């Protein structure tokens, strides 16, 4: 996963039974693959994992998709086939992972608002 303030690209697939997400290198890579299937998936994917959001949309908590979930949705649990279907039918989304805004050092006490 990217660190704070990094851009990342994912493909979101809203299925009949669940929502799935895979991470890709960038938007042009997905469009290149959609036009030319001879491009290896390894050059497009950013990690070889399929995530499920449990029907919580593209921003839901990501868990690893089980073989049973893949079988129910795609008719196979072969990851390469499922990834191809997600790339074909999914929505490409580019997002920024914002840096966390929590206190840097809670031992210093609460952060003052400057009013007082």
PDB file of C-alpha atoms in Angstrom:
ATOM      1  CA  UNK A   1       0.000   0.000   0.000  1.00  0.00           C
ATOM      2  CA  UNK A   2       1.189   3.519  -0.687  1.00  0.00           C
ATOM      3  CA  UNK A   3       2.339   5.802   2.075  1.00  0.00           C
ATOM      4  CA  UNK A   4       0.857   9.188   2.953  1.00  0.00           C
ATOM      5  CA  UNK A   5       0.139  11.614   0.086  1.00  0.00           C
ATOM      6  CA  UNK A   6       0.968   9.016  -2.579  1.00  0.00           C
ATOM      7  CA  UNK A   7      -1.236   8.493  -5.613  1.00  0.00           C
ATOM      8  CA  UNK A   8      -2.484   5.005  -6.300  1.00  0.00           C
ATOM      9  CA  UNK A   9      -4.738   3.490  -8.921  1.00  0.00           C
ATOM     10  CA  UNK A  10      -7.251   0.721  -8.394  1.00  0.00           C
ATOM     11  CA  UNK A  11      -9.869  -1.029 -10.453  1.00  0.00           C
ATOM     12  CA  UNK A  12     -13.210  -1.352  -8.666  1.00  0.00           C
ATOM     13  CA  UNK A  13     -15.676  -4.041  -9.766  1.00  0.00           C
ATOM     14  CA  UNK A  14     -19.215  -3.988  -8.373  1.00  0.00           C
ATOM     15  CA  UNK A  15     -20.430  -7.548  -8.627  1.00  0.00           C
ATOM     16  CA  UNK A  16     -23.752  -9.248  -7.960  1.00  0.00           C
ATOM     17  CA  UNK A  17     -22.635 -10.722  -4.645  1.00  0.00           C
ATOM     18  CA  UNK A  18     -19.729  -8.521  -3.542  1.00  0.00           C
ATOM     19  CA  UNK A  19     -17.433  -5.646  -4.540  1.00  0.00           C
ATOM     20  CA  UNK A  20     -13.850  -6.364  -5.616  1.00  0.00           C
ATOM     21  CA  UNK A  21     -10.726  -4.213  -5.902  1.00  0.00           C
ATOM     22  CA  UNK A  22      -7.338  -4.796  -7.500  1.00  0.00           C
ATOM     23  CA  UNK A  23      -4.437  -2.342  -7.532  1.00  0.00           C
ATOM     24  CA  UNK A  24      -2.731  -1.399 -10.794  1.00  0.00           C
ATOM     25  CA  UNK A  25       0.304   0.686 -11.689  1.00  0.00           C
ATOM     26  CA  UNK A  26      -1.548   3.469 -13.493  1.00  0.00           C
ATOM     27  CA  UNK A  27      -4.539   4.339 -15.667  1.00  0.00           C
ATOM     28  CA  UNK A  28      -2.691   4.193 -19.019  1.00  0.00           C
ATOM     29  CA  UNK A  29      -1.495   0.663 -18.196  1.00  0.00           C
ATOM     30  CA  UNK A  30      -5.097  -0.537 -17.836  1.00  0.00           C
ATOM     31  CA  UNK A  31      -6.171   1.153 -21.082  1.00  0.00           C
ATOM     32  CA  UNK A  32      -3.128  -0.335 -22.840  1.00  0.00           C
ATOM     33  CA  UNK A  33      -4.094  -3.827 -21.617  1.00  0.00           C
ATOM     34  CA  UNK A  34      -7.753  -3.374 -22.642  1.00  0.00           C
ATOM     35  CA  UNK A  35      -6.624  -2.609 -26.220  1.00  0.00           C
ATOM     36  CA  UNK A  36      -3.787  -5.151 -26.375  1.00  0.00           C
ATOM     37  CA  UNK A  37      -4.230  -8.378 -24.372  1.00  0.00           C
ATOM     38  CA  UNK A  38      -0.685  -9.481 -25.211  1.00  0.00           C
ATOM     39  CA  UNK A  39       0.595  -7.098 -22.486  1.00  0.00           C
ATOM     40  CA  UNK A  40       1.431  -9.330 -19.483  1.00  0.00           C
ATOM     41  CA  UNK A  41      -0.670  -8.766 -16.373  1.00  0.00           C
ATOM     42  CA  UNK A  42       2.530  -8.464 -14.319  1.00  0.00           C
ATOM     43  CA  UNK A  43       3.251  -5.173 -16.107  1.00  0.00           C
ATOM     44  CA  UNK A  44      -0.158  -3.781 -15.119  1.00  0.00           C
ATOM     45  CA  UNK A  45      -0.836  -5.061 -11.613  1.00  0.00           C
ATOM     46  CA  UNK A  46       0.599  -3.546  -8.456  1.00  0.00           C
ATOM     47  CA  UNK A  47       0.579  -6.753  -6.453  1.00  0.00           C
ATOM     48  CA  UNK A  48      -1.162  -9.966  -7.416  1.00  0.00           C
ATOM     49  CA  UNK A  49      -4.077  -9.795  -4.949  1.00  0.00           C
ATOM     50  CA  UNK A  50      -7.827  -9.526  -5.246  1.00  0.00           C
ATOM     51  CA  UNK A  51      -9.538  -7.674  -2.422  1.00  0.00           C
ATOM     52  CA  UNK A  52     -13.185  -7.707  -1.376  1.00  0.00           C
ATOM     53  CA  UNK A  53     -15.000  -4.814   0.346  1.00  0.00           C
ATOM     54  CA  UNK A  54     -18.060  -6.744   1.622  1.00  0.00           C
ATOM     55  CA  UNK A  55     -20.521  -4.563  -0.354  1.00  0.00           C
ATOM     56  CA  UNK A  56     -19.077  -1.318   1.063  1.00  0.00           C
ATOM     57  CA  UNK A  57     -18.087   0.193  -2.276  1.00  0.00           C
ATOM     58  CA  UNK A  58     -14.651   1.233  -3.446  1.00  0.00           C
ATOM     59  CA  UNK A  59     -13.696   2.812  -0.112  1.00  0.00           C
ATOM     60  CA  UNK A  60     -14.682  -0.103   2.123  1.00  0.00           C
ATOM     61  CA  UNK A  61     -12.302  -2.111   4.283  1.00  0.00           C
ATOM     62  CA  UNK A  62     -10.217  -4.367   2.043  1.00  0.00           C
ATOM     63  CA  UNK A  63      -9.966  -8.068   2.877  1.00  0.00           C
ATOM     64  CA  UNK A  64      -8.462 -10.844   0.792  1.00  0.00           C
ATOM     65  CA  UNK A  65     -11.089 -12.447  -1.433  1.00  0.00           C
ATOM     66  CA  UNK A  66     -11.602 -16.130  -0.664  1.00  0.00           C
ATOM     67  CA  UNK A  67     -11.813 -18.822  -3.325  1.00  0.00           C
ATOM     68  CA  UNK A  68     -15.506 -19.291  -2.509  1.00  0.00           C
ATOM     69  CA  UNK A  69     -16.195 -15.569  -3.087  1.00  0.00           C
ATOM     70  CA  UNK A  70     -14.368 -15.686  -6.407  1.00  0.00           C
ATOM     71  CA  UNK A  71     -16.241 -18.851  -7.459  1.00  0.00           C
ATOM     72  CA  UNK A  72     -19.605 -17.282  -6.581  1.00  0.00           C
ATOM     73  CA  UNK A  73     -18.934 -14.066  -8.482  1.00  0.00           C
ATOM     74  CA  UNK A  74     -16.804 -15.110 -11.461  1.00  0.00           C
ATOM     75  CA  UNK A  75     -17.513 -18.832 -11.810  1.00  0.00           C
ATOM     76  CA  UNK A  76     -13.860 -19.663 -11.111  1.00  0.00           C
ATOM     77  CA  UNK A  77     -11.338 -19.130  -8.355  1.00  0.00           C
ATOM     78  CA  UNK A  78      -8.383 -18.997 -10.755  1.00  0.00           C
ATOM     79  CA  UNK A  79      -6.923 -15.574  -9.898  1.00  0.00           C
ATOM     80  CA  UNK A  80      -5.720 -14.763 -13.420  1.00  0.00           C
ATOM     81  CA  UNK A  81      -9.214 -15.274 -14.870  1.00  0.00           C
ATOM     82  CA  UNK A  82     -10.847 -13.227 -12.101  1.00  0.00           C
ATOM     83  CA  UNK A  83      -8.336 -10.389 -12.499  1.00  0.00           C
ATOM     84  CA  UNK A  84      -8.974 -10.290 -16.241  1.00  0.00           C
ATOM     85  CA  UNK A  85     -12.715  -9.985 -15.655  1.00  0.00           C
ATOM     86  CA  UNK A  86     -12.181  -7.192 -13.113  1.00  0.00           C
ATOM     87  CA  UNK A  87      -9.880  -5.344 -15.535  1.00  0.00           C
ATOM     88  CA  UNK A  88     -12.404  -5.742 -18.386  1.00  0.00           C
ATOM     89  CA  UNK A  89     -15.535  -4.680 -16.524  1.00  0.00           C
ATOM     90  CA  UNK A  90     -14.239  -2.645 -13.592  1.00  0.00           C
ATOM     91  CA  UNK A  91     -14.037   1.092 -13.045  1.00  0.00           C
ATOM     92  CA  UNK A  92     -10.523   2.588 -12.930  1.00  0.00           C
ATOM     93  CA  UNK A  93     -10.100   4.972  -9.988  1.00  0.00           C
ATOM     94  CA  UNK A  94      -7.094   7.143  -9.189  1.00  0.00           C
ATOM     95  CA  UNK A  95      -6.854   8.293  -5.590  1.00  0.00           C
ATOM     96  CA  UNK A  96      -4.489  10.043  -3.199  1.00  0.00           C
ATOM     97  CA  UNK A  97      -3.749   8.397   0.121  1.00  0.00           C
ATOM     98  CA  UNK A  98      -3.645  11.394   2.444  1.00  0.00           C
ATOM     99  CA  UNK A  99      -1.173  11.557   5.296  1.00  0.00           C
ATOM    100  CA  UNK A 100      -2.613  10.839   8.709  1.00  0.00           C
ATOM    101  CA  UNK A 101      -3.649  13.943  10.631  1.00  0.00           C
ATOM    102  CA  UNK A 102      -3.355  12.591  14.177  1.00  0.00           C
ATOM    103  CA  UNK A 103      -1.083  13.947  16.907  1.00  0.00           C
ATOM    104  CA  UNK A 104       2.538  13.225  16.120  1.00  0.00           C
ATOM    105  CA  UNK A 105       3.529  12.704  19.747  1.00  0.00           C
ATOM    106  CA  UNK A 106       0.687  12.214  22.236  1.00  0.00           C
ATOM    107  CA  UNK A 107       3.135  12.420  25.168  1.00  0.00           C
ATOM    108  CA  UNK A 108       3.417  16.185  24.548  1.00  0.00           C
ATOM    109  CA  UNK A 109      -0.206  16.672  25.605  1.00  0.00           C
ATOM    110  CA  UNK A 110      -3.157  17.882  23.554  1.00  0.00           C
ATOM    111  CA  UNK A 111      -2.620  20.141  20.586  1.00  0.00           C
ATOM    112  CA  UNK A 112      -3.703  23.698  21.404  1.00  0.00           C
ATOM    113  CA  UNK A 113      -5.843  25.619  18.972  1.00  0.00           C
ATOM    114  CA  UNK A 114      -3.906  28.840  19.509  1.00  0.00           C
ATOM    115  CA  UNK A 115      -6.904  30.538  21.096  1.00  0.00           C
ATOM    116  CA  UNK A 116      -6.703  31.433  24.668  1.00  0.00           C
TER     117      UNK A 116
END
